[in-house]
Short mmCIF file of C-alpha atoms in Angstrom, two decimals:
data_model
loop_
_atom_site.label_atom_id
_atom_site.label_comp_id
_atom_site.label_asym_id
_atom_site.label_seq_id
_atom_site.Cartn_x
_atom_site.Cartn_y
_atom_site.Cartn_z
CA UNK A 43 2.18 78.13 141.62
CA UNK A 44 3.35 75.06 139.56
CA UNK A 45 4.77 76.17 135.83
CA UNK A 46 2.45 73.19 134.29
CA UNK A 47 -1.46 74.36 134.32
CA UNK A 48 -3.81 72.64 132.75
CA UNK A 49 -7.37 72.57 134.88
CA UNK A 50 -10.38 71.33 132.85
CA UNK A 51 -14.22 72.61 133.05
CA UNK A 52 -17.49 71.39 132.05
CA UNK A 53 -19.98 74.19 132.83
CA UNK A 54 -23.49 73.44 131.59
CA UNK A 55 -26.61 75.40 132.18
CA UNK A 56 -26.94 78.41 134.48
CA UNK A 57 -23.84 78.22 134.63
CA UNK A 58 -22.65 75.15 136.97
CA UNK A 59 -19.63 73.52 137.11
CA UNK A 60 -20.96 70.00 136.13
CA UNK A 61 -17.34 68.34 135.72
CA UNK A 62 -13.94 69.24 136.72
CA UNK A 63 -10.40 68.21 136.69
CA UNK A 64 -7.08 69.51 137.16
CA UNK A 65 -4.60 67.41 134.47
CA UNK A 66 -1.46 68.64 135.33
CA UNK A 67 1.15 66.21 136.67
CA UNK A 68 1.27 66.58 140.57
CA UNK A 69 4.97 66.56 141.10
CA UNK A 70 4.33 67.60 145.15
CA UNK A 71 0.52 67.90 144.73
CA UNK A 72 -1.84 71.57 144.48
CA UNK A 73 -1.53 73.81 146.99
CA UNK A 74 -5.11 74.92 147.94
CA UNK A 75 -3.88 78.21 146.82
CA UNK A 76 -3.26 77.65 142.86
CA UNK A 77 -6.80 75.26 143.40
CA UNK A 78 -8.72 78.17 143.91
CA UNK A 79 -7.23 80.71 141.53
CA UNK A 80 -7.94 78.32 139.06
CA UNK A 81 -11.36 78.11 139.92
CA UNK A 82 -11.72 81.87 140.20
CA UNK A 83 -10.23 82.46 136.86
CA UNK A 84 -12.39 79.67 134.48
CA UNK A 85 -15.65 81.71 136.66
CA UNK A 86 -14.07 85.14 135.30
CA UNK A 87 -13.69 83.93 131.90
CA UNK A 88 -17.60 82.93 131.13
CA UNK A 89 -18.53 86.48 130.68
CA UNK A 90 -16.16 86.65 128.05
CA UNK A 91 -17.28 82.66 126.45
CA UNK A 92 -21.13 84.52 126.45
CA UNK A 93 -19.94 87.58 124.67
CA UNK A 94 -18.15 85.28 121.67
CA UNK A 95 -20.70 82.65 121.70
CA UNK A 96 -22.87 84.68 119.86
CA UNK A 97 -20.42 86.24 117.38
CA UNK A 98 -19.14 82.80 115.85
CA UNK A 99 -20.67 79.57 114.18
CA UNK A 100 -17.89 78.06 115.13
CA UNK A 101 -18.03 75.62 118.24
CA UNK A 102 -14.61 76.14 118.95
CA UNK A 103 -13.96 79.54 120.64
CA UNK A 104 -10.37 79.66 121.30
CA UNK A 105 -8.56 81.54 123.58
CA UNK A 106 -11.21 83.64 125.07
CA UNK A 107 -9.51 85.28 128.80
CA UNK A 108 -6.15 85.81 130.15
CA UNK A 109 -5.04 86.38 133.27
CA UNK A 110 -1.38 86.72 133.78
CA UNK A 111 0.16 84.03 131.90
CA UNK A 112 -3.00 82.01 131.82
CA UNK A 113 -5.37 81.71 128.90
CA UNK A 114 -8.54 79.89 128.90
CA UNK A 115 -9.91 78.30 125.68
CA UNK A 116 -13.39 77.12 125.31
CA UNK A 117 -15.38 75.17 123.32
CA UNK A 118 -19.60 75.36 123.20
CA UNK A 119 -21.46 72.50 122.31
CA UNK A 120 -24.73 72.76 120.39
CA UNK A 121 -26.56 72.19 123.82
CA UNK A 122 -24.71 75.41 124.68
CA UNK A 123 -22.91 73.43 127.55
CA UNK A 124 -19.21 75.17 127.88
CA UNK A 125 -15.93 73.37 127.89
CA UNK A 126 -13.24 75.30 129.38
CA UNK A 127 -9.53 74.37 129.58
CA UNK A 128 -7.26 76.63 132.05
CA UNK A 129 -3.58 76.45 130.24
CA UNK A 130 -0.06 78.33 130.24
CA UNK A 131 0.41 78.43 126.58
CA UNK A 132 -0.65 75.02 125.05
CA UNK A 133 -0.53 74.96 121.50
CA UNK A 134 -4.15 75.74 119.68
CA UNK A 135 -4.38 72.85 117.52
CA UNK A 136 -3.78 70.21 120.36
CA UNK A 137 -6.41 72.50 122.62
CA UNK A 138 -8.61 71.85 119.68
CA UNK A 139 -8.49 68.27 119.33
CA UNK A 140 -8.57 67.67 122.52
CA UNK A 141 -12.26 69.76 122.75
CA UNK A 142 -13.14 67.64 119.84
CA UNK A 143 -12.09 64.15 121.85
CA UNK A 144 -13.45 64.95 125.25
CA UNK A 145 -17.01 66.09 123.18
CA UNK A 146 -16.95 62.76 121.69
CA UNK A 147 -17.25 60.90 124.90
CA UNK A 148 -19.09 63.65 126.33
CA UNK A 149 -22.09 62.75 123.89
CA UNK A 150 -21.53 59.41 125.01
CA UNK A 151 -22.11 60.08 128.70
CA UNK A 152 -25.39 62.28 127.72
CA UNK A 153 -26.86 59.50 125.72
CA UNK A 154 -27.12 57.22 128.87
CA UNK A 155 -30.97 57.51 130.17
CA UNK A 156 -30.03 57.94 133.63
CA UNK A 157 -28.04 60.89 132.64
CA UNK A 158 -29.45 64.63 133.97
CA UNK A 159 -28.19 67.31 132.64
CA UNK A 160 -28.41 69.23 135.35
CA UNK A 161 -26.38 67.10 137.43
CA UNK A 162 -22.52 66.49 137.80
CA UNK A 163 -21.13 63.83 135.74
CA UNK A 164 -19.57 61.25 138.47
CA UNK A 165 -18.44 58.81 136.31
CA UNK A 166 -15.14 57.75 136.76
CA UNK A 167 -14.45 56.34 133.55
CA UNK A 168 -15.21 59.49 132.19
CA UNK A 169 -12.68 61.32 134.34
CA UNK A 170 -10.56 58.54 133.15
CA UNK A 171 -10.51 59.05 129.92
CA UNK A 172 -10.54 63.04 129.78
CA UNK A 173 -7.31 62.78 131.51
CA UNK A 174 -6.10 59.89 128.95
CA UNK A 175 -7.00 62.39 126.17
CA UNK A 176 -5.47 64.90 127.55
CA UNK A 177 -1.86 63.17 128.31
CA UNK A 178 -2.42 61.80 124.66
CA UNK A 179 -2.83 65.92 123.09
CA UNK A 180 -0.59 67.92 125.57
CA UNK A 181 1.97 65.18 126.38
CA UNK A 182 1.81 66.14 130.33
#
């Protein structure tokens, strides 16, 4: 497994996976592998998001899971739609303005009228810009 993680969820309600990206640099690409454990360990860590959300005010969660040297932060909006960001030791402050970023344009996307919220969000200049925010906080 690649010594850079950084994989990027949205999960909103019930939840699905309604955006995802992995925004590590590809030096020889993901092997399926690393893909799925990934996947398997953001889908671990929303027990542990549900069992915070309630104990804060704060939208910001933190580090909430760890599985060998990964730790997934997350961030709940007031919508209770969960952003979760798969890392291998990124510093909290940059995790945290990065949340704060990607919510921004986030809100953007939901105010659109053709927008579901139970759907995926397809746009690629969303994509874009997560993965613009996210070279801008973690310098990847």
């Amino acid at each position: 497994m690649s010594s850079n993680v950084l994989t990027f969820v949205i999960v909103g309600h019930d939840d699905h996976p309604i955006f995802e990206s992995d925004l590590a640099p590809k030096p020889g690409g993901r092997e399926a592998q690393g893909v799925y454990l990934h996947q398997f360990v953001l889908h671990a860590a929303l027990d542990a998001v549900n069992e915070q959300l309630w104990t804060t005010t704060s939208m910001h969660l933190g580090n909430v899971d760890k599985f060998n040297n990964l730790m997934v932060a997350a961030y709940v909006t007031a919508a209770h739609v969960k952003f979760l960001l798969l890392h291998d030791g990124k510093s909290e402050e940059a995790i945290r303005l990065f949340f704060k970023d990607v919510y921004d344009i986030y809100v953007r996307v939901c105010m659109n009228p053709f927008f579901t919220t139970v759907g995926r969000v397809a746009s690629p200049a969303f994509g874009q810009k997560v993965r613009i925010l996210a070279k801008t906080h973690f310098r990847t």
